[in-house]
Amino acid sequence: MASLLSMQSFTRRKSGSVKLIHLTSALGINKRNYSSKKGSSTEYLHQSVVPSMHYQKSLPRLPIPKLEDTVKRYLAAQRPLLDVDQFRTTEKLAKDFQNGVGKQLHEELVAQDKKNMHTSYISGPWFDMYLSARESVVLNFNPFMSFNPDPKTEYNDQLVRATNMVCSAVRFMKTLRAGLLEPEVFHLNPAKSDTDGFKRFIRWVPSSLSWYGAYMVNAYPLDMSQYFRLFNSTRIPKSGRDELFTDEKAQHLLVMRKGNMYVFDIVDRDGNLVKPAEIQSHLNYILSDLTPAPAFPLGVLTSENRDVWAGMREKLTAAGNVEDLRIVDSALFCLSLDDESMRDHIQISHNMLHGDGCNRWYDKSFSIILTKDGQAAINFEHSWGDGVAVLRFQNEIFKDTTEQPLVHPGSAAAAVDSASAVRRLQFNLDRELENGIKNAKENFDSAVSKLTIDAMEFKKGGKEKLKKSKLSPDAIAQLAFQMGFLRQYGQTVATYESCSTAAFKHGRTETIRPATIHTERCSRAFVCQPGQHSVGQLQAMLSECSKYHGQLTKEAAMGQGFDRHLFALRYLAYSKNQALHSLYTDPAYAAINHNILSTSTLTSPAVNLGGFAPVVPDGFGVGYGVHDDWIGCNVSSYPARNVHEFLQCVYKSLEDIFTVLEGKTLG
C-alpha cells in the first residue's frame, strides 16, 4: 500500500476529523433538537417515536462529481498556491488527465458505484486508507474533545463524575441498540419537522421512502451506519493492514489507572445497567487500589507503529495472553482514570490528546478520560468513523449526566464485594515483550516531546457581529488563519477544512479548501497594503471571501468537492496496478495535499476544547470555535513552526477584520 500511503499528508487524521457537521453552515441550520419522550426507566436516555435507523434505507447516495467539475475545482484551489508557470504546467496535466486516463477511470468508478448501491464510492477506499496506515494512531489520527465541567461543581468529583458517565454511556448504548435513540436529523424548519405530529406520521412511512417524507418538510436525516462501532469495538493491529473488531455480547468495562488494567461488568445477564451504586463501589475500589504502576505498562504498545505493534501482539498471543487481549478488545469502552489534576487548558489538551502513553488503550473505538479534579474528555480512534457519532454521544452523555445524574456527592456506594467483582488483568511478559514496551515508551516520549499546544481567545467579537455584517462566521475564522500565516511566513499554503458528507448513505467527509484567490487577495490587502485600500474596499473583499467560502462549503457538504473524487480515482488506478497519471506525480499535487494548515471547527454545549496534532511535520493543527461574542483557537505545532507567534498573528488579523467591520481605517 506504499503508493496509497504517500497520500497521508492529506488523509492523515484530519480526513474524517472532528469538523463535525459543516452541513449546519451549508444549509443554514442552527440547531438540532433531540426532543423525545423521556424513558421512565433508568435503562434508556429517551424513547424516540421514530426508530433510530428508520431513515437509513432511503438515504440518498453520495454523488460522484462530474470529472470536468472536479478538475475545475482542483485548478481553482491550486491557483493561489502556484506561480504563473507552475499553474500553467498543472493546468496542462489536469486537462490531459480529464481527456484521457481520468475519463476512463471515472467511467469505471461510476460503473463500480452502480454495482454497489448499498454503500458509497468512498467508503471502502476510506476504510482501507485508515487501516493500511502504519503510523502510530497517537498524534497522527486520534483527536480529543473535552467535556465542559458539570455546572454543579460538586458533581465534578472524579468518582461521582466517572460513575455518572459510565451509567449514561450504558443508557446511550441501550437506547441505540433498542432502536429508541432519536434519529440524527437536521431540521431546516423545526416548527414543521421537529414535532410530535410529524414524528407520529413519519414512523408509519416505510423505511424505503421515509427520507423523502422528511425532505418534503425540509428535514435532512443523516447516515448513522457508523454508530454500531461506538461500543465493544477496537482496532486490532495486523501486519500491513489493521482490522476492526466488534463483539456486542460483551458486558464489561475496561478501566485503566496508573497503567494497570481492570474489568468488571456494567451490564447484567438480562442486559440491564448494573446498579449505579455498585458501579460506584467498583470504581472506588479501583481508585483506592494500592497496586503500584507496572514496570512494563502494556497500553503504551498501542502508541507504536502499527506493524511493530502487530508483531508485539503476536508475541503477546504466543505468550498465553489470548483471553485477556480479547477481554480488552471486547470491552464496551475504556475509562482512563488519571491521578493528576490539571493546571490549565494547555495541560488538559496535552493530557487528553496523548497523556503519558501508559494509562491509555488508544485502539479502543473511544476512551473517556477523567483526571483527579474531574476534567473529562473523549479520545477516539478514527478509522471506524468520523466525529458525527462521537459528538452525538458526547452531547447526550453531557446532557444526561448534568440533568439526570444517577449518583450524587455523598451517595453511599453499594455494600458489594468489589474485590471479587473487579478483576485486574495480568499479562505474561517475556524479555522480548518487556524490551518492546520499553522501546514503545521511548518512541512515545520522543514523539510527544516535540508537540507544542497553545490557545487564544479573541473577545472583541464573534458570530453575532459577523452575522449582522452578513458574513459567514466560519469564512472569517478561516480568513484570519490565512492572514495570520501570511503575516508570519509571507505566503499562502495548502489548507484543509473537513466537512461531513453524512447527509448521504455511508458518507464520510469532503474537503473544503479555504485558501482561495479571494482570501489571498484580501489577506495581502490587510497585511501588506493596509493603507492602499479604503474601508469600503476592504469590506467588499471580506464579503467576497465569505460568499466564495459559503459556496465551497455547500459544494463539499453535497459531495461536490474534488479531493475525494481524485482520491477514489487514484485508488482505483492503484488497485488495477495501473501507472499513475502525471497529474498525481506533479509537485503541485503533492504540495496541495501537504496540508500545512489543518483546521477543524467545533461548537457544542457539551464541549470545552477540541484538538489534534498537525498532519505534517511543518504544519499547524488548528481547532477553533466561533461563539456568539468571541472566537477561540486551540492550535498545535512541531518545532518547525512557532505556534505562539501564529496565534498572535491570527489575533491581530481578527482585530483588523473587526476594526474594518466597524467602519474604521486600519492603523
XYZ file of C-alpha atoms in Angstrom:
667
model
C 0.000 0.000 0.000
C 3.037 2.271 -0.158
C 1.870 4.447 -3.029
C -1.535 4.852 -1.413
C 0.048 5.809 1.885
C 2.066 8.568 0.318
C -1.284 10.383 0.428
C -1.053 10.532 4.208
C -0.383 14.238 4.111
C -3.984 14.912 3.201
C -5.681 11.902 4.602
C -3.982 11.789 7.962
C -6.256 12.172 10.931
C -7.960 15.234 9.602
C -9.590 13.352 6.825
C -12.577 12.442 8.877
C -11.992 14.775 11.626
C -13.853 16.475 14.309
C -15.132 19.072 11.913
C -18.417 17.715 12.730
C -21.114 18.953 10.581
C -20.481 21.659 8.188
C -23.948 20.966 6.959
C -25.047 23.489 9.571
C -23.431 26.368 7.767
C -24.012 24.784 4.383
C -27.732 24.540 4.858
C -28.209 27.385 7.303
C -29.252 25.115 10.160
C -28.614 26.478 13.593
C -29.707 23.738 15.909
C -30.636 20.151 16.285
C -33.192 19.072 18.746
C -33.330 15.609 20.221
C -36.699 16.150 21.886
C -38.370 12.834 22.521
C -40.343 11.054 25.169
C -38.202 10.597 28.253
C -37.758 6.981 29.228
C -39.396 6.267 32.548
C -36.817 3.611 33.398
C -33.135 4.235 34.105
C -32.350 1.968 31.146
C -32.880 4.484 28.318
C -31.970 8.124 27.706
C -35.254 8.627 25.884
C -37.699 6.657 23.759
C -37.896 8.024 20.243
C -41.210 7.807 18.428
C -39.250 7.289 15.183
C -36.954 4.203 15.193
C -33.224 5.113 15.235
C -32.435 3.603 11.822
C -35.771 4.480 10.193
C -34.212 6.697 7.500
C -31.163 4.553 6.784
C -32.585 2.554 3.845
C -33.804 5.579 1.903
C -30.826 7.922 2.396
C -29.641 9.386 -0.909
C -26.401 8.012 -2.306
C -23.202 10.036 -2.255
C -22.875 11.525 -5.754
C -19.713 11.146 -7.815
C -18.980 14.624 -9.172
C -18.592 15.174 -12.911
C -14.923 14.846 -13.849
C -14.840 18.280 -15.516
C -16.223 19.867 -12.301
C -13.576 18.106 -10.215
C -10.780 19.322 -12.494
C -12.197 22.873 -12.477
C -12.381 22.899 -8.653
C -8.905 21.381 -8.328
C -7.397 24.093 -10.530
C -9.273 26.843 -8.665
C -7.779 25.535 -5.387
C -4.285 25.371 -6.927
C -4.327 28.940 -8.274
C -3.420 30.794 -5.021
C -0.630 28.277 -4.283
C 1.273 28.433 -7.597
C 3.081 30.997 -9.703
C 2.067 31.543 -13.340
C 4.441 28.940 -14.842
C 3.664 26.287 -12.219
C -0.045 26.839 -12.709
C 0.270 26.506 -16.484
C 2.016 23.114 -16.062
C -0.569 21.877 -13.561
C -3.436 23.046 -15.743
C -1.989 21.188 -18.756
C -1.607 17.954 -16.723
C -5.123 18.246 -15.296
C -6.700 18.755 -18.734
C -4.700 15.833 -20.127
C -5.954 13.663 -17.245
C -9.538 14.814 -17.814
C -9.481 13.916 -21.511
C -7.547 10.634 -21.201
C -6.847 8.239 -18.339
C -9.044 10.202 -15.931
C -12.043 9.818 -18.199
C -11.638 6.005 -18.335
C -11.082 5.755 -14.566
C -14.113 7.952 -13.918
C -16.335 5.760 -16.122
C -15.107 2.651 -14.281
C -15.719 4.303 -10.910
C -19.283 5.188 -11.917
C -19.910 1.622 -13.179
C -18.475 0.172 -9.958
C -20.640 2.524 -7.903
C -23.784 1.375 -9.731
C -22.976 -2.218 -8.773
C -22.638 -1.279 -5.090
C -25.870 0.548 -4.380
C -25.726 -0.399 -0.665
C -22.769 1.894 0.056
C -20.829 4.950 -1.202
C -17.931 5.090 -3.623
C -15.636 6.487 -0.905
C -16.472 4.122 1.982
C -14.299 1.106 1.055
C -11.226 3.077 -0.065
C -11.511 5.319 3.017
C -11.549 2.379 5.462
C -8.622 0.942 3.546
C -6.678 4.189 3.724
C -7.080 4.410 7.507
C -6.499 0.739 8.293
C -3.467 0.469 5.989
C -1.745 3.487 7.538
C 1.254 2.275 9.543
C 1.986 5.351 11.651
C 1.059 5.468 15.313
C -2.577 6.407 15.901
C -1.346 8.808 18.618
C -0.886 12.358 17.245
C -1.431 11.144 13.667
C -5.075 10.073 13.901
C -6.781 10.137 17.327
C -8.299 13.531 18.221
C -9.832 14.554 21.550
C -12.894 16.517 22.616
C -13.056 17.625 26.236
C -16.298 17.997 28.189
C -17.354 21.223 29.805
C -17.340 20.910 33.597
C -20.637 19.937 35.231
C -22.377 23.245 36.121
C -22.922 21.829 39.626
C -19.329 21.964 40.905
C -19.672 19.159 43.436
C -20.567 16.725 40.615
C -17.068 17.163 39.135
C -15.641 14.866 41.800
C -13.681 12.170 39.911
C -15.586 9.199 41.337
C -19.047 10.796 41.060
C -18.464 12.035 37.503
C -16.887 8.775 36.343
C -19.817 6.762 37.716
C -22.400 9.041 36.107
C -20.593 8.993 32.760
C -20.347 5.197 32.743
C -24.066 4.909 33.587
C -25.072 7.440 30.908
C -22.853 5.688 28.335
C -24.638 2.383 29.010
C -28.013 4.142 28.767
C -26.953 5.602 25.396
C -25.824 2.177 24.177
C -29.067 0.525 25.273
C -31.172 3.304 23.723
C -29.269 2.924 20.447
C -29.470 -0.868 20.353
C -33.161 -0.874 21.201
C -33.776 1.449 18.220
C -35.079 4.139 20.603
C -32.354 6.746 20.034
C -33.763 9.755 18.211
C -32.529 9.593 14.594
C -29.872 12.156 13.680
C -31.740 14.775 11.619
C -31.043 18.370 10.630
C -34.198 20.435 10.751
C -34.290 23.441 8.422
C -37.800 24.185 9.604
C -38.141 22.651 13.110
C -41.656 24.091 13.531
C -42.796 21.673 10.815
C -40.487 18.661 11.097
C -39.363 18.504 14.735
C -42.862 17.988 16.097
C -44.655 15.066 17.720
C -47.265 15.164 14.945
C -44.695 14.807 12.167
C -42.852 12.054 14.044
C -46.051 10.081 14.564
C -46.736 10.408 10.836
C -43.234 9.574 9.556
C -42.864 6.432 11.670
C -45.602 4.797 9.551
C -43.943 5.760 6.260
C -41.979 2.711 5.018
C -38.203 2.893 5.606
C -37.614 2.787 1.868
C -39.498 6.100 1.486
C -39.001 7.800 4.862
C -36.137 10.084 3.747
C -38.383 11.606 1.084
C -41.069 12.275 3.703
C -38.538 14.166 5.835
C -37.170 16.016 2.807
C -40.685 17.266 1.965
C -40.703 19.224 5.241
C -37.115 20.453 4.884
C -35.538 17.938 7.268
C -32.329 16.094 6.395
C -31.730 12.720 8.071
C -28.059 11.779 8.431
C -26.242 8.496 7.966
C -25.973 6.521 11.219
C -24.182 3.452 9.841
C -21.081 4.130 11.964
C -22.898 4.153 15.310
C -22.726 0.399 15.919
C -18.922 0.635 16.163
C -19.079 3.036 19.127
C -19.285 0.202 21.655
C -17.421 -3.100 22.167
C -15.079 -2.137 19.332
C -11.315 -1.996 18.876
C -8.821 -1.548 16.073
C -6.655 -4.683 16.008
C -3.074 -4.275 14.697
C -2.201 -6.594 11.826
C 0.831 -6.616 9.574
C 0.133 -4.423 6.528
C -3.486 -3.600 7.351
C -5.366 -3.484 10.648
C -8.824 -4.928 11.335
C -11.863 -3.601 13.180
C -13.303 -5.918 15.814
C -16.735 -5.661 17.498
C -18.318 -8.048 19.986
C -21.736 -6.767 21.045
C -22.239 -9.594 23.550
C -19.561 -8.393 25.974
C -20.878 -6.720 29.144
C -17.757 -5.363 30.801
C -15.954 -2.049 31.066
C -12.179 -1.658 30.723
C -10.794 0.723 33.369
C -7.197 1.939 33.380
C -5.401 3.550 36.309
C -1.641 4.033 36.733
C -1.202 1.804 33.674
C -2.988 -1.087 35.413
C -5.993 -2.585 33.617
C -9.212 -3.653 35.356
C -12.503 -5.084 34.127
C -15.944 -5.506 35.643
C -19.461 -5.933 34.261
C -21.603 -2.810 33.806
C -24.436 -4.698 32.106
C -26.046 -7.670 33.870
C -27.136 -11.042 32.454
C -30.520 -9.651 31.425
C -28.873 -6.794 29.548
C -29.751 -4.179 32.190
C -27.490 -1.485 33.621
C -25.765 -2.722 36.793
C -26.950 -0.680 39.813
C -25.209 2.717 39.731
C -24.219 2.345 43.402
C -22.418 -0.911 42.533
C -20.581 0.703 39.622
C -19.575 3.496 42.015
C -18.335 0.932 44.530
C -16.239 -0.861 41.873
C -14.713 2.400 40.605
C -13.969 3.460 44.170
C -12.210 0.118 44.711
C -10.021 0.798 41.638
C -9.259 4.376 42.748
C -8.253 3.054 46.191
C -6.148 0.162 44.873
C -2.566 0.448 46.130
C -1.095 -1.740 43.367
C 1.920 0.207 42.025
C 2.189 1.233 38.374
C 3.531 -1.693 36.330
C 7.178 -1.539 35.285
C 6.034 -2.517 31.767
C 2.632 -0.922 31.069
C 1.042 -2.767 28.164
C -1.083 0.184 26.960
C 1.930 2.015 25.557
C 2.201 -0.638 22.814
C -0.989 0.807 21.264
C 1.008 4.004 20.589
C 3.543 2.152 18.425
C 3.971 1.971 14.670
C 1.191 -0.402 13.570
C 3.486 -3.098 12.117
C 5.682 -3.047 15.226
C 2.574 -3.323 17.444
C 1.209 -6.143 15.245
C 4.448 -8.087 15.777
C 4.334 -7.452 19.538
C 0.702 -8.545 19.665
C 1.612 -11.865 18.022
C 4.264 -12.347 20.699
C 1.701 -11.494 23.416
C -0.623 -14.119 21.941
C 2.159 -16.703 21.828
C 2.990 -15.921 25.479
C -0.526 -17.032 26.524
C -2.427 -13.722 26.677
C -5.146 -14.520 24.124
C -8.052 -14.426 26.564
C -7.017 -11.194 28.298
C -6.445 -9.435 24.971
C -9.925 -10.474 23.882
C -11.323 -9.037 27.125
C -9.638 -5.699 26.325
C -10.836 -5.725 22.700
C -14.448 -6.561 23.503
C -14.930 -4.150 26.445
C -17.780 -1.649 25.944
C -15.220 1.160 26.028
C -12.183 2.271 28.016
C -12.373 4.517 31.076
C -8.979 6.055 31.921
C -8.753 7.379 35.477
C -5.745 9.692 35.770
C -4.133 10.597 39.085
C -3.096 14.111 38.002
C -5.034 17.355 38.421
C -4.971 19.829 35.542
C -3.329 23.258 35.841
C -4.831 24.862 32.744
C -6.371 24.138 29.351
C -2.946 23.615 27.732
C -2.254 20.746 30.135
C -5.792 19.428 29.526
C -5.107 19.399 25.768
C -1.831 17.501 26.155
C -3.325 15.054 28.629
C -6.447 14.313 26.576
C -4.657 14.168 23.209
C -1.827 11.864 24.269
C -1.288 11.643 28.056
C 1.735 9.680 29.291
C 1.147 6.730 26.972
C 0.764 4.263 29.846
C -2.789 4.830 31.066
C -4.455 4.573 27.642
C -5.561 1.926 25.152
C -5.555 4.117 22.058
C -7.044 1.376 19.855
C -10.451 1.353 21.590
C -13.177 2.992 19.485
C -13.292 5.652 22.198
C -11.988 6.246 25.708
C -13.437 8.508 28.369
C -10.582 10.111 30.301
C -11.168 11.563 33.775
C -8.493 13.404 35.737
C -8.153 13.677 39.510
C -10.040 17.008 39.503
C -12.896 15.715 37.330
C -11.818 17.124 33.943
C -13.246 14.771 31.320
C -12.679 14.139 27.626
C -13.177 11.626 24.848
C -10.187 10.439 22.833
C -11.268 8.366 19.841
C -9.727 6.066 17.260
C -10.572 7.397 13.812
C -10.700 4.529 11.333
C -14.172 3.241 12.273
C -15.940 6.551 11.812
C -15.997 10.315 11.938
C -16.821 12.826 14.610
C -20.570 12.845 13.910
C -21.337 9.770 16.021
C -18.837 10.723 18.738
C -20.190 14.252 19.125
C -23.758 12.963 19.324
C -22.651 10.541 22.046
C -20.784 13.309 23.888
C -23.743 15.707 23.714
C -26.143 13.060 25.058
C -23.764 11.990 27.851
C -23.210 15.570 28.978
C -26.941 16.308 28.957
C -27.785 13.104 30.822
C -25.074 13.367 33.494
C -25.842 17.023 34.199
C -29.658 16.776 34.119
C -30.329 13.258 35.444
C -27.257 12.053 37.352
C -27.755 8.609 38.867
C -25.264 9.053 41.724
C -24.660 12.163 43.799
C -21.978 13.650 46.050
C -22.325 11.809 49.325
C -24.211 8.883 47.696
C -23.438 5.721 49.591
C -21.593 3.152 47.475
C -23.306 -0.237 47.471
C -22.219 -2.760 50.058
C -20.862 -5.234 47.499
C -17.733 -7.291 47.275
C -15.857 -5.220 44.695
C -12.704 -7.233 45.305
C -14.324 -10.252 43.660
C -16.354 -8.295 41.055
C -13.352 -6.342 39.745
C -10.534 -8.211 38.053
C -7.113 -6.729 37.428
C -5.685 -8.106 34.207
C -2.210 -9.572 34.474
C -0.295 -10.334 31.316
C 2.532 -12.812 30.804
C 5.550 -10.906 29.513
C 8.918 -12.275 28.435
C 12.160 -10.340 27.964
C 11.376 -9.552 24.316
C 7.955 -8.092 25.203
C 9.450 -6.074 28.053
C 12.010 -4.600 25.654
C 9.232 -3.865 23.151
C 7.264 -1.959 25.813
C 10.412 -0.071 26.854
C 11.110 0.926 23.222
C 7.463 1.926 22.683
C 7.635 4.228 25.726
C 10.862 5.820 24.468
C 9.359 6.363 20.991
C 6.186 7.791 22.537
C 8.079 10.203 24.814
C 10.240 11.355 21.917
C 7.196 11.990 19.679
C 5.075 13.897 22.213
C 8.021 15.956 23.496
C 8.116 17.685 20.087
C 4.482 18.823 20.252
C 3.584 22.330 21.435
C -0.006 23.438 22.071
C -1.190 26.974 22.649
C -4.609 28.618 22.759
C -6.126 32.026 22.134
C -9.412 33.724 22.975
C -10.480 36.724 20.923
C -13.093 38.592 22.966
C -13.808 41.578 20.687
C -16.458 39.938 18.551
C -17.929 36.690 17.308
C -20.849 35.165 15.468
C -23.373 37.909 16.296
C -21.326 40.809 14.901
C -20.317 38.815 11.823
C -23.884 37.810 11.015
C -25.002 41.438 11.401
C -22.412 42.280 8.740
C -23.876 39.442 6.601
C -20.639 37.458 6.818
C -20.165 33.738 7.419
C -18.506 33.253 10.840
C -16.633 30.200 9.574
C -15.378 32.040 6.486
C -13.999 34.878 8.624
C -12.256 32.493 11.042
C -10.654 30.733 8.068
C -9.659 34.081 6.555
C -7.966 35.024 9.856
C -5.817 31.863 9.602
C -4.833 32.783 6.031
C -3.978 36.346 7.114
C -2.153 35.088 10.199
C 0.011 32.684 8.201
C 0.773 35.346 5.581
C 1.707 37.813 8.347
C 4.034 35.247 9.951
C 5.572 33.490 6.945
C 4.781 35.697 3.936
C 2.944 33.047 1.908
C -0.308 31.210 1.206
C -0.170 27.449 1.823
C -2.330 24.354 1.381
C -5.199 24.422 3.872
C -7.626 21.660 4.825
C -11.036 22.064 6.418
C -13.008 18.878 6.930
C -16.695 18.721 6.064
C -19.111 15.899 6.822
C -20.986 14.200 3.987
C -23.241 12.359 6.459
C -26.308 13.585 4.558
C -25.608 10.611 2.236
C -25.583 6.851 2.757
C -22.139 5.827 4.064
C -20.901 9.363 3.506
C -17.617 10.183 5.235
C -16.018 13.590 4.696
C -15.108 16.013 1.946
C -12.527 18.783 1.996
C -13.229 22.490 1.940
C -10.179 24.327 0.560
C -10.218 27.679 2.405
C -7.115 29.119 0.675
C -8.602 30.809 -2.394
C -7.736 33.618 -4.789
C -10.200 35.734 -2.772
C -8.568 35.040 0.620
C -5.125 35.592 -0.890
C -6.137 38.975 -2.355
C -7.889 40.018 0.867
C -5.012 38.841 3.095
C -2.461 40.785 1.033
C -4.641 43.904 1.195
C -4.950 43.701 5.004
C -1.416 42.529 5.820
C 0.838 44.011 3.129
C -1.050 47.086 1.860
C -3.369 48.287 4.660
C -3.084 51.958 3.637
C -3.792 51.355 -0.049
C -7.479 50.404 0.238
C -10.499 52.253 1.564
C -12.614 50.761 4.350
C -15.359 50.142 1.763
C -12.965 48.214 -0.488
C -11.734 46.073 2.414
C -15.327 45.365 3.479
C -16.157 44.327 -0.090
C -13.192 41.918 -0.065
C -14.394 40.396 3.203
C -17.812 39.917 1.661
C -16.306 38.258 -1.442
C -14.283 35.827 0.737
C -17.384 34.978 2.747
C -19.522 34.350 -0.337
C -16.980 32.100 -2.005
C -16.289 30.155 1.200
C -20.033 29.637 1.578
C -20.183 28.216 -1.943
C -17.253 25.828 -1.254
C -18.928 24.697 1.975
C -22.236 23.939 0.276
C -20.489 22.061 -2.522
C -18.467 19.965 -0.060
C -21.497 19.100 2.102
C -23.295 17.974 -1.058
C -20.360 15.702 -2.024
C -19.177 18.146 -4.690
C -15.567 18.771 -3.677
C -12.579 17.493 -5.648
C -10.405 15.749 -3.026
C -12.405 12.555 -2.513
C -13.087 12.095 -6.230
C -9.387 12.401 -7.145
C -8.528 10.107 -4.217
C -11.008 7.447 -5.421
C -9.702 7.623 -8.995
C -6.141 7.237 -7.766
C -7.170 4.336 -5.537
C -8.868 2.650 -8.483
C -5.759 3.033 -10.669
C -3.640 1.636 -7.860
C -5.941 -1.369 -7.337
C -5.568 -2.209 -11.057
C -1.750 -1.882 -10.868
C -2.060 0.924 -13.385
C 0.740 3.509 -13.657
C -0.306 6.791 -12.097
C -1.040 9.680 -14.436
C 1.393 12.590 -14.133
C -1.376 14.681 -12.507
C -0.642 12.642 -9.367
C 3.159 12.912 -9.640
C 3.038 16.676 -10.255
C 4.828 18.503 -7.376
C 1.761 20.798 -7.190
C -0.444 17.798 -6.363
C 1.944 16.754 -3.583
C 2.029 20.336 -2.290
C -1.765 20.858 -2.126
C -2.022 17.583 -0.201
C 0.727 18.575 2.222
C -1.680 20.458 4.450
C 0.296 22.944 6.475
C -2.912 24.403 7.906
C -5.189 21.575 9.017
C -8.338 23.022 10.546
C -11.469 21.801 12.256
C -14.294 23.651 13.972
C -16.434 22.572 16.861
C -19.045 24.269 18.993
C -21.350 22.341 21.282
C -22.825 22.959 24.742
C -21.045 19.783 25.879
C -17.594 20.550 24.514
C -14.985 22.785 26.086
C -11.976 22.118 23.838
C -11.180 20.010 20.808
C -7.739 19.295 19.485
C -5.393 17.271 17.325
C -1.785 17.318 16.187
C -0.591 18.790 12.875
C -0.889 16.342 9.962
C 2.546 17.232 8.561
C 5.818 17.976 10.435
C 5.823 21.626 9.305
C 2.127 22.211 9.897
C -0.359 23.578 12.418
C -3.308 21.622 13.848
C -5.992 24.296 14.257
C -9.070 23.521 16.364
C -11.392 26.521 16.595
C -14.864 27.648 17.576
C -16.778 30.813 16.670
C -19.099 31.649 19.572
C -21.712 34.394 19.884
C -19.324 37.085 21.048
C -15.866 35.534 20.986
C -13.627 33.270 18.888
C -11.374 30.585 20.349
C -8.467 28.622 18.855
C -6.568 25.614 20.204
C -3.506 25.108 17.997
C -0.677 22.566 17.920
C 2.689 22.530 16.145
C 6.039 20.760 15.971
C 9.407 22.603 16.211
C 9.307 23.623 12.511
C 6.589 26.185 13.342
C 6.087 28.770 16.084
C 2.551 28.292 17.392
C 2.693 31.204 19.871
C 3.638 33.657 17.122
C 0.999 32.201 14.797
C -1.734 32.830 17.373
C -0.541 36.418 17.866
C -0.770 36.902 14.082
C -4.273 35.378 13.973
C -5.343 37.624 16.874
C -4.024 40.728 15.060
C -5.841 39.603 11.879
C -9.151 39.256 13.737
C -8.601 42.678 15.313
C -8.073 44.198 11.865
C -11.156 42.483 10.418
C -13.427 43.697 13.230
C -11.911 47.205 13.021
C -12.824 47.367 9.315
C -16.313 46.000 10.023
C -16.804 48.870 12.465
C -16.038 51.270 9.599
C -12.641 52.338 10.968
C -9.420 52.526 8.990
C -6.505 50.259 9.843
C -3.756 51.880 11.886
